[in-house]
Coordinates of C-alpha atoms in Angstrom, one line a residue:
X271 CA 178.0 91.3 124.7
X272 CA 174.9 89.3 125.5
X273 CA 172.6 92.4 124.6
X274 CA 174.5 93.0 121.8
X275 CA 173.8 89.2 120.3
X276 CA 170.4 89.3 121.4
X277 CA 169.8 92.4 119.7
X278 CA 171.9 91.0 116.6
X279 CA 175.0 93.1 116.4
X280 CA 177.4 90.9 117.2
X281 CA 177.6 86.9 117.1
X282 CA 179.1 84.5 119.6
X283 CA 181.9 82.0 117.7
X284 CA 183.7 79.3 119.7
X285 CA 186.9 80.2 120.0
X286 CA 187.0 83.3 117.8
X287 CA 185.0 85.1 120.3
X288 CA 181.8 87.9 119.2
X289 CA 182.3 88.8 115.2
X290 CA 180.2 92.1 114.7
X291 CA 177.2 91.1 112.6
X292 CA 177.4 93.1 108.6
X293 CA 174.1 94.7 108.2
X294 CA 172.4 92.9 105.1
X295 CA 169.9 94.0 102.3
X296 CA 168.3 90.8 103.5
X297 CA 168.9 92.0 107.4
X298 CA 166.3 95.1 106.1
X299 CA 163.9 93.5 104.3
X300 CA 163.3 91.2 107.6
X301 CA 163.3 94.1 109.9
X302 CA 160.5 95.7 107.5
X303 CA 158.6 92.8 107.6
X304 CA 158.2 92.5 111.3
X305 CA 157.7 96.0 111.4
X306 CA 154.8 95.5 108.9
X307 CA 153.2 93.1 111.1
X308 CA 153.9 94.1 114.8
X309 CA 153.6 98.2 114.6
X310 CA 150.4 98.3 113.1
X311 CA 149.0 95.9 115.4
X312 CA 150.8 98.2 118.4
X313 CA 148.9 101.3 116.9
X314 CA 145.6 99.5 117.3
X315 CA 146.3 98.4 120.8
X316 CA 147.4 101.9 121.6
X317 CA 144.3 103.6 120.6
X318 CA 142.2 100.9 122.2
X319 CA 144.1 101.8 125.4
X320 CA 143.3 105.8 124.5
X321 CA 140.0 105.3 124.5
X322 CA 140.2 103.5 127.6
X323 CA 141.4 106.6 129.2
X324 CA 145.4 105.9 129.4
X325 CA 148.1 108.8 129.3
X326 CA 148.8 109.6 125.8
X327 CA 151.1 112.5 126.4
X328 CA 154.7 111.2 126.4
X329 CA 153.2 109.5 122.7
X330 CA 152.4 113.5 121.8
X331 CA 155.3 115.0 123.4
X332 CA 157.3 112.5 121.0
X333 CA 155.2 113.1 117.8
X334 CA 156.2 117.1 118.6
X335 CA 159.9 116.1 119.1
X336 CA 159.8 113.8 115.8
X337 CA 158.6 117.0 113.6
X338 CA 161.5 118.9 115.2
X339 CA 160.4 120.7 118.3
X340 CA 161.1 119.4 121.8
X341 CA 158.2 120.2 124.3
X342 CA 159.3 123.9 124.7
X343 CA 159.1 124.1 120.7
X344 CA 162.9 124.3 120.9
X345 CA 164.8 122.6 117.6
X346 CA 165.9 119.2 119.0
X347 CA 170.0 117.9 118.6
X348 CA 168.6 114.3 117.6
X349 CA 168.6 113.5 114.0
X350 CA 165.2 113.1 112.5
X351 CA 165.9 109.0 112.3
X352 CA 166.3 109.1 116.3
X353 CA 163.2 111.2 116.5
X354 CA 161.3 108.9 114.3
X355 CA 162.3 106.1 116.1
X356 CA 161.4 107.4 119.5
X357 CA 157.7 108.4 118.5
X358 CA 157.3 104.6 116.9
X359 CA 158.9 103.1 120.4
X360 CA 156.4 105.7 122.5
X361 CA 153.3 104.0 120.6
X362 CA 154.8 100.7 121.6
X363 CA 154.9 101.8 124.7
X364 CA 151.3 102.9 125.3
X365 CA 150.2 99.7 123.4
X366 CA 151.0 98.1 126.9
X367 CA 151.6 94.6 125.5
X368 CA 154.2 93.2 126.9
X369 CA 155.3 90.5 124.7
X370 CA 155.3 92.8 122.3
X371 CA 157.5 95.3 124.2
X372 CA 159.9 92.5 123.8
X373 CA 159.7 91.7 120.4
X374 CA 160.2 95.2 119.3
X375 CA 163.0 96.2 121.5
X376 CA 165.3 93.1 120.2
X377 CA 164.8 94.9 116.3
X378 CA 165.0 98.5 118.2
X379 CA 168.8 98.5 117.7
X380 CA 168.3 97.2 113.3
X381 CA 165.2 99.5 112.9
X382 CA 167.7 102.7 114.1
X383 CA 170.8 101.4 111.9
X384 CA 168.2 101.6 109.5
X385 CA 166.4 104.6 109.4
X386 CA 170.2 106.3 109.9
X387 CA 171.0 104.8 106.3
X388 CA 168.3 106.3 104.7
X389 CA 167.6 110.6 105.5
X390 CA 166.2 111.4 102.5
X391 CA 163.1 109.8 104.0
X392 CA 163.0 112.2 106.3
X393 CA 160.4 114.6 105.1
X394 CA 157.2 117.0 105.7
X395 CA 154.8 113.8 104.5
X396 CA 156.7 111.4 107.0
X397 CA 155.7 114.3 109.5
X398 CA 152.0 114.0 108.6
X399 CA 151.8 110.5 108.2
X400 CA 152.8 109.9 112.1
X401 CA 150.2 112.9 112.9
X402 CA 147.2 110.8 111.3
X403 CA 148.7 107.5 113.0
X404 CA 148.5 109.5 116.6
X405 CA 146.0 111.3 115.7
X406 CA 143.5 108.2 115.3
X407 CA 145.5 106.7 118.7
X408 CA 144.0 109.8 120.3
X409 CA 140.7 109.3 119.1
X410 CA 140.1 105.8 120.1
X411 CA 140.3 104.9 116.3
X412 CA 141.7 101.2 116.5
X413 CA 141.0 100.6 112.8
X414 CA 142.5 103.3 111.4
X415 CA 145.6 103.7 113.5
X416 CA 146.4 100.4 112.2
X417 CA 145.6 100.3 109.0
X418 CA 147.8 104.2 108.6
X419 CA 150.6 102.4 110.8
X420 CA 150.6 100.0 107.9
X421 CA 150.7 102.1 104.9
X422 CA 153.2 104.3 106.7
X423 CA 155.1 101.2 107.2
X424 CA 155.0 99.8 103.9
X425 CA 155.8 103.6 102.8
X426 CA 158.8 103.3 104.4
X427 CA 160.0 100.1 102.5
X428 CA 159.0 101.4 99.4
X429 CA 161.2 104.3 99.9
X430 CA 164.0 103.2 101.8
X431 CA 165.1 99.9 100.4
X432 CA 166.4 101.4 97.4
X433 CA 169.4 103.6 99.6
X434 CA 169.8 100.3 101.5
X435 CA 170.2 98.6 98.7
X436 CA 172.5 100.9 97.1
X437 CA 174.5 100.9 100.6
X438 CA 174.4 97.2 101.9
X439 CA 175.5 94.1 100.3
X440 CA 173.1 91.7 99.8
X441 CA 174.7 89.1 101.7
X442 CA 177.1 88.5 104.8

């Protein structure tokens, strides 16, 4: 129960106990603005840390599972939102920040609900917008990872706050 508070899916009442949180248009439009901020800014770091030599291979074996293909080019059981997810959290993850390790794994949880709500977003340009991110991660391109993290990012609200919208109530 603890995780599940921290993480924002439930909260503690005195004496009623945990009430399971109702996922908000206003819940989203947070989560996309810390995304906004903090992936970006974990793309850059990445890269840096590519340049300076780090392991960048789980991040590629992820960007091959998001399109579809686990590493023996297999079809993978996980829906594309799970896949998309797991390339972002692998870029976190090579970032090497640990504060921000933190930050991102208490919105982990909202970011998935998220990105479950909303397939249609799910498509081939998705696919080549995380290519160019990792690609410029590879390439030691600090700059540019960020600034595609951030258009990707801000892609993403563009296009998915309309289905949340049509699926969430504005308000708890």
């Amino acid at each position: 129960l603890p995780i599940l508070e921290s993480e924002g899916f439930i909260t503690s009442q005195p004496r009623r106990g945990a009430v399971v949180h109702v996922l908000t248009v206003t819940d989203a439009t947070e989560v996309f603005d810390l995304r906004r901020q903090l992936e970006p800014m974990a793309s850059a770091f990445a890269a840096r840390r590519a340049s300076a030599g780090a392991d960048v291979a789980p991040m590629l074996a992820a960007l091959r599972s998001a399109h579809g293909a686990s590493n023996l080019d297999a079809p993978s059981d996980a829906p594309p939102s799970t896949r998309n997810s797991d390339l972002h959290e692998e870029i976190i993850a090579l970032a090497d920040h640990a504060l921000l390790r933190r930050v991102t794994k208490l919105m982990s949880g909202r970011v998935r609900w998220l990105l479950r709500l909303t397939p249609p977003r799910d498509t081939a340009a998705m696919w080549i917008e995380h290519r160019d991110i990792v690609d410029a991660i590879v390439a030691g391109q600090a700059d540019v990872a960020e600034l595609l993290t951030a258009a990707h990012v801000e892609r993403g609200r563009i296009e998915s706050m309309p289905l949340l919208e049509a699926q969430l109530p504005r308000e708890a």
